[in-house]
Amino acid sequence: LAKTTQPISMDSYEGQEVNITCSHNNIATNDYITWYQQFPSQGPRFIIQGYKTKVTNEVASLFIPADRKSSTLSLPRVSLSDTAVYYCLVDLQTGANNLFFGTGTRLTVIP
Amino acid sequence: GAVVSQHPSWVICKSGTSVKIECRSLDFQATTMFWYRQFPKQSLMLMATSNEGSKATYEQGVEKDKFLINHASLTLSTLTVTSAHPEDSSFYICSAEDPMGQPQHFGDGTRLSIL
């Protein structure tokens, strides 16, 4: 399983765009990049998944450069409720694999 | 969307007690489920992979006789912490493989406190 590196923590003011970058230098050809969000005392929630270039959904965008050795999760106009830990994972898309969770990034949104 | 339910969400018991945690896939069949453990301010650590109809696969360092896993149906996996001790206190989370190839779905976890 490819390992990932993320900043341990980030702070942001409400209404700002937040970009969290993840490094995955050993990503394999068949690996996808998936981001999860976790609130205290809850299980992780799926945010977004991508393979290359850009993916956008109703809550976030995921930017992946051509070499795929990193990716950036972009959260537009964060609110206080976006305070959580965000995990970047790389693995096969099928989901039939155990997932390796790195340290994650603890995002704190400030009023 | 697909939902994974865990029960109980919180349990407190005395040292030496065995505790069973259930993980159910509510609207899909899951041949594979995963059990994770998370200590405060730490990341999730995979404990074992639960396969329907066969023995679970445990990660290195996880005692299979301590953490009994049963996956008797396509919608239910159980984790039993046998003879629990205070060091077993943790947040236990399950996830289930989506048969449609979508990202895994996680339960909301069970907080286990052993006195």
GROMACS .gro file of N, CA, C and O in nm, chain B residues 45-111:
model
  268
  156MET      N    1  -0.608   0.235   1.276
  156MET     CA    2  -0.518   0.124   1.253
  156MET      C    3  -0.600   0.000   1.223
  156MET      O    4  -0.687  -0.039   1.300
  157LEU      N    5  -0.571  -0.063   1.109
  157LEU     CA    6  -0.644  -0.183   1.071
  157LEU      C    7  -0.611  -0.297   1.166
  157LEU      O    8  -0.494  -0.324   1.194
  158MET      N    9  -0.715  -0.363   1.214
  158MET     CA   10  -0.696  -0.478   1.302
  158MET      C   11  -0.709  -0.608   1.225
  158MET      O   12  -0.628  -0.699   1.240
  159ALA      N   13  -0.815  -0.617   1.144
  159ALA     CA   14  -0.841  -0.743   1.077
  159ALA      C   15  -0.936  -0.723   0.961
  159ALA      O   16  -1.011  -0.625   0.956
  160THR      N   17  -0.931  -0.819   0.870
  160THR     CA   18  -1.022  -0.823   0.757
  160THR      C   19  -1.117  -0.938   0.778
  160THR      O   20  -1.073  -1.052   0.800
  161SER      N   21  -1.245  -0.909   0.771
  161SER     CA   22  -1.348  -1.008   0.798
  161SER      C   23  -1.410  -1.054   0.667
  161SER      O   24  -1.460  -0.973   0.589
  162ASN      N   25  -1.405  -1.182   0.641
  162ASN     CA   26  -1.458  -1.238   0.517
  162ASN      C   27  -1.577  -1.329   0.547
  162ASN      O   28  -1.568  -1.417   0.632
  163GLU      N   29  -1.686  -1.307   0.478
  163GLU     CA   30  -1.807  -1.385   0.499
  163GLU      C   31  -1.780  -1.533   0.471
  163GLU      O   32  -1.728  -1.568   0.365
  164GLY      N   33  -1.812  -1.614   0.567
  164GLY     CA   34  -1.801  -1.758   0.550
  164GLY      C   35  -1.662  -1.816   0.569
  164GLY      O   36  -1.642  -1.937   0.549
  165SER      N   37  -1.566  -1.733   0.607
  165SER     CA   38  -1.431  -1.786   0.629
  165SER      C   39  -1.366  -1.713   0.746
  165SER      O   40  -1.421  -1.619   0.800
  166LYS      N   41  -1.247  -1.759   0.781
  166LYS     CA   42  -1.178  -1.699   0.895
  166LYS      C   43  -1.128  -1.559   0.861
  166LYS      O   44  -1.092  -1.530   0.747
  167ALA      N   45  -1.123  -1.477   0.964
  167ALA     CA   46  -1.072  -1.342   0.946
  167ALA      C   47  -0.921  -1.342   0.931
  167ALA      O   48  -0.852  -1.434   0.977
  168THR      N   49  -0.871  -1.242   0.867
  168THR     CA   50  -0.727  -1.222   0.853
  168THR      C   51  -0.685  -1.110   0.945
  168THR      O   52  -0.735  -0.998   0.933
  169TYR      N   53  -0.592  -1.139   1.035
  169TYR     CA   54  -0.552  -1.041   1.135
  169TYR      C   55  -0.420  -0.975   1.097
  169TYR      O   56  -0.331  -1.038   1.039
  170GLU      N   57  -0.409  -0.849   1.130
  170GLU     CA   58  -0.285  -0.776   1.108
  170GLU      C   59  -0.182  -0.818   1.213
  170GLU      O   60  -0.216  -0.868   1.322
  171GLN      N   61  -0.058  -0.797   1.179
  171GLN     CA   62   0.050  -0.834   1.269
  171GLN      C   63   0.035  -0.761   1.402
  171GLN      O   64   0.011  -0.640   1.405
  172GLY      N   65   0.048  -0.836   1.508
  172GLY     CA   66   0.039  -0.777   1.641
  172GLY      C   67  -0.100  -0.778   1.702
  172GLY      O   68  -0.115  -0.742   1.818
  173VAL      N   69  -0.199  -0.818   1.626
  173VAL     CA   70  -0.336  -0.826   1.677
  173VAL      C   71  -0.366  -0.970   1.716
  173VAL      O   72  -0.354  -1.061   1.633
  174GLU      N   73  -0.403  -0.991   1.842
  174GLU     CA   74  -0.426  -1.127   1.891
  174GLU      C   75  -0.562  -1.178   1.846
  174GLU      O   76  -0.666  -1.125   1.885
  175LYS      N   77  -0.562  -1.283   1.768
  175LYS     CA   78  -0.688  -1.335   1.716
  175LYS      C   79  -0.773  -1.398   1.825
  175LYS      O   80  -0.896  -1.402   1.813
  176ASP      N   81  -0.711  -1.448   1.931
  176ASP     CA   82  -0.789  -1.507   2.040
  176ASP      C   83  -0.846  -1.400   2.131
  176ASP      O   84  -0.937  -1.427   2.210
  177LYS      N   85  -0.793  -1.282   2.123
  177LYS     CA   86  -0.840  -1.170   2.202
  177LYS      C   87  -0.954  -1.097   2.131
  177LYS      O   88  -1.052  -1.057   2.192
  178PHE      N   89  -0.939  -1.083   2.003
  178PHE     CA   90  -1.037  -1.012   1.922
  178PHE      C   91  -1.100  -1.111   1.823
  178PHE      O   92  -1.049  -1.135   1.715
  179LEU      N   93  -1.212  -1.168   1.867
  179LEU     CA   94  -1.279  -1.269   1.786
  179LEU      C   95  -1.370  -1.204   1.683
  179LEU      O   96  -1.453  -1.120   1.718
  180ILE      N   97  -1.355  -1.246   1.559
  180ILE     CA   98  -1.436  -1.189   1.453
  180ILE      C   99  -1.518  -1.299   1.387
  180ILE      O  100  -1.467  -1.405   1.354
  181ASN      N  101  -1.646  -1.269   1.371
  181ASN     CA  102  -1.737  -1.362   1.305
  181ASN      C  103  -1.813  -1.289   1.196
  181ASN      O  104  -1.869  -1.181   1.220
  182HIS      N  105  -1.814  -1.346   1.077
  182HIS     CA  106  -1.882  -1.283   0.963
  182HIS      C  107  -1.975  -1.387   0.903
  182HIS      O  108  -1.949  -1.442   0.797
  183ALA      N  109  -2.082  -1.414   0.975
  183ALA     CA  110  -2.169  -1.527   0.943
  183ALA      C  111  -2.267  -1.499   0.832
  183ALA      O  112  -2.323  -1.591   0.773
  184SER      N  113  -2.290  -1.373   0.801
  184SER     CA  114  -2.383  -1.341   0.692
  184SER      C  115  -2.326  -1.228   0.608
  184SER      O  116  -2.228  -1.165   0.646
  185LEU      N  117  -2.390  -1.202   0.498
  185LEU     CA  118  -2.341  -1.099   0.406
  185LEU      C  119  -2.370  -0.957   0.454
  185LEU      O  120  -2.331  -0.861   0.390
  186THR      N  121  -2.439  -0.944   0.566
  186THR     CA  122  -2.471  -0.811   0.617
  186THR      C  123  -2.427  -0.789   0.761
  186THR      O  124  -2.451  -0.683   0.817
  187LEU      N  125  -2.360  -0.887   0.820
  187LEU     CA  126  -2.323  -0.873   0.961
  187LEU      C  127  -2.186  -0.931   0.990
  187LEU      O  128  -2.156  -1.045   0.958
  188SER      N  129  -2.104  -0.849   1.054
  188SER     CA  130  -1.977  -0.895   1.108
  188SER      C  131  -1.974  -0.852   1.254
  188SER      O  132  -2.020  -0.743   1.287
  189THR      N  133  -1.921  -0.938   1.340
  189THR     CA  134  -1.911  -0.902   1.481
  189THR      C  135  -1.767  -0.912   1.529
  189THR      O  136  -1.691  -0.998   1.484
  190LEU      N  137  -1.733  -0.822   1.618
  190LEU     CA  138  -1.602  -0.822   1.683
  190LEU      C  139  -1.626  -0.839   1.832
  190LEU      O  140  -1.699  -0.760   1.892
  191THR      N  141  -1.570  -0.944   1.889
  191THR     CA  142  -1.582  -0.966   2.032
  191THR      C  143  -1.447  -0.946   2.098
  191THR      O  144  -1.350  -1.015   2.062
  192VAL      N  145  -1.442  -0.853   2.190
  192VAL     CA  146  -1.321  -0.829   2.268
  192VAL      C  147  -1.334  -0.916   2.392
  192VAL      O  148  -1.418  -0.892   2.479
  193THR      N  149  -1.254  -1.019   2.400
  193THR     CA  150  -1.266  -1.116   2.510
  193THR      C  151  -1.180  -1.073   2.628
  193THR      O  152  -1.070  -1.022   2.612
  194SER      N  153  -1.236  -1.094   2.748
  194SER     CA  154  -1.166  -1.061   2.871
  194SER      C  155  -1.098  -0.924   2.859
  194SER      O  156  -0.975  -0.911   2.870
  195ALA      N  157  -1.180  -0.825   2.835
  195ALA     CA  158  -1.128  -0.691   2.808
  195ALA      C  159  -1.058  -0.632   2.930
  195ALA      O  160  -1.099  -0.653   3.044
  196HIS      N  161  -0.953  -0.557   2.903
  196HIS     CA  162  -0.878  -0.487   3.007
  196HIS      C  163  -0.870  -0.339   2.973
  196HIS      O  164  -0.896  -0.300   2.859
  197PRO      N  165  -0.833  -0.255   3.068
  197PRO     CA  166  -0.831  -0.111   3.041
  197PRO      C  167  -0.752  -0.072   2.916
  197PRO      O  168  -0.789   0.022   2.846
  198GLU      N  169  -0.647  -0.144   2.885
  198GLU     CA  170  -0.568  -0.110   2.766
  198GLU      C  171  -0.641  -0.138   2.635
  198GLU      O  172  -0.597  -0.095   2.528
  199ASP      N  173  -0.752  -0.209   2.645
  199ASP     CA  174  -0.834  -0.234   2.526
  199ASP      C  175  -0.931  -0.120   2.500
  199ASP      O  176  -1.002  -0.119   2.397
  200SER      N  177  -0.938  -0.026   2.593
  200SER     CA  178  -1.026   0.089   2.574
  200SER      C  179  -0.981   0.166   2.450
  200SER      O  180  -0.864   0.203   2.436
  201SER      N  181  -1.075   0.187   2.362
  201SER     CA  182  -1.042   0.252   2.234
  201SER      C  183  -1.170   0.280   2.158
  201SER      O  184  -1.281   0.250   2.204
  202PHE      N  185  -1.155   0.335   2.039
  202PHE     CA  186  -1.266   0.359   1.946
  202PHE      C  187  -1.252   0.256   1.835
  202PHE      O  188  -1.151   0.253   1.765
  203TYR      N  189  -1.352   0.171   1.823
  203TYR     CA  190  -1.347   0.064   1.723
  203TYR      C  191  -1.441   0.099   1.608
  203TYR      O  192  -1.558   0.133   1.629
  204ILE      N  193  -1.389   0.090   1.486
  204ILE     CA  194  -1.465   0.130   1.368
  204ILE      C  195  -1.463   0.017   1.266
  204ILE      O  196  -1.358  -0.045   1.244
  205CYS      N  197  -1.576  -0.007   1.204
  205CYS     CA  198  -1.580  -0.107   1.098
  205CYS      C  199  -1.607  -0.038   0.964
  205CYS      O  200  -1.659   0.074   0.960
  206SER      N  201  -1.570  -0.105   0.859
  206SER     CA  202  -1.604  -0.057   0.726
  206SER      C  203  -1.641  -0.176   0.639
  206SER      O  204  -1.608  -0.291   0.671
  207ALA      N  205  -1.712  -0.148   0.531
  207ALA     CA  206  -1.757  -0.256   0.444
  207ALA      C  207  -1.724  -0.225   0.299
  207ALA      O  208  -1.734  -0.110   0.255
  208GLU      N  209  -1.686  -0.330   0.232
  208GLU     CA  210  -1.659  -0.319   0.089
  208GLU      C  211  -1.789  -0.303   0.013
  208GLU      O  212  -1.886  -0.373   0.038
  209ASP      N  213  -1.792  -0.209  -0.078
  209ASP     CA  214  -1.910  -0.187  -0.160
  209ASP      C  215  -1.901  -0.276  -0.284
  209ASP      O  216  -1.804  -0.266  -0.359
  210PRO      N  217  -1.998  -0.360  -0.307
  210PRO     CA  218  -1.992  -0.453  -0.421
  210PRO      C  219  -1.994  -0.383  -0.556
  210PRO      O  220  -1.960  -0.445  -0.656
  211MET      N  221  -2.033  -0.256  -0.557
  211MET     CA  222  -2.037  -0.182  -0.681
  211MET      C  223  -1.905  -0.112  -0.711
  211MET      O  224  -1.895  -0.034  -0.805
  212GLY      N  225  -1.804  -0.141  -0.630
  212GLY     CA  226  -1.671  -0.085  -0.657
  212GLY      C  227  -1.653   0.057  -0.608
  212GLY      O  228  -1.556   0.123  -0.646
  213GLN      N  229  -1.741   0.106  -0.527
  213GLN     CA  230  -1.728   0.240  -0.472
  213GLN      C  231  -1.640   0.239  -0.347
  213GLN      O  232  -1.611   0.132  -0.293
  214PRO      N  233  -1.596   0.355  -0.304
  214PRO     CA  234  -1.513   0.360  -0.183
  214PRO      C  235  -1.583   0.298  -0.064
  214PRO      O  236  -1.705   0.295  -0.057
  215GLN      N  237  -1.502   0.248   0.028
  215GLN     CA  238  -1.556   0.181   0.146
  215GLN      C  239  -1.647   0.271   0.227
  215GLN      O  240  -1.629   0.392   0.234
  216HIS      N  241  -1.744   0.207   0.291
  216HIS     CA  242  -1.836   0.278   0.378
  216HIS      C  243  -1.803   0.245   0.523
  216HIS      O  244  -1.785   0.127   0.557
  217PHE      N  245  -1.796   0.345   0.607
  217PHE     CA  246  -1.758   0.326   0.746
  217PHE      C  247  -1.877   0.340   0.840
  217PHE      O  248  -1.968   0.421   0.815
  218GLY      N  249  -1.873   0.262   0.946
  218GLY     CA  250  -1.969   0.281   1.054
  218GLY      C  251  -1.929   0.400   1.138
  218GLY      O  252  -1.820   0.457   1.119
  219ASP      N  253  -2.013   0.436   1.232
  219ASP     CA  254  -1.986   0.551   1.317
  219ASP      C  255  -1.904   0.517   1.441
  219ASP      O  256  -1.885   0.602   1.526
  220GLY      N  257  -1.860   0.394   1.450
  220GLY     CA  258  -1.768   0.359   1.557
  220GLY      C  259  -1.835   0.320   1.687
  220GLY      O  260  -1.951   0.353   1.713
  221THR      N  261  -1.759   0.250   1.769
  221THR     CA  262  -1.801   0.210   1.903
  221THR      C  263  -1.693   0.250   2.000
  221THR      O  264  -1.577   0.209   1.986
  222ARG      N  265  -1.730   0.331   2.097
  222ARG     CA  266  -1.632   0.370   2.198
  222ARG      C  267  -1.640   0.273   2.314
  222ARG      O  268  -1.743   0.259   2.379
   0.00000   0.00000   0.00000
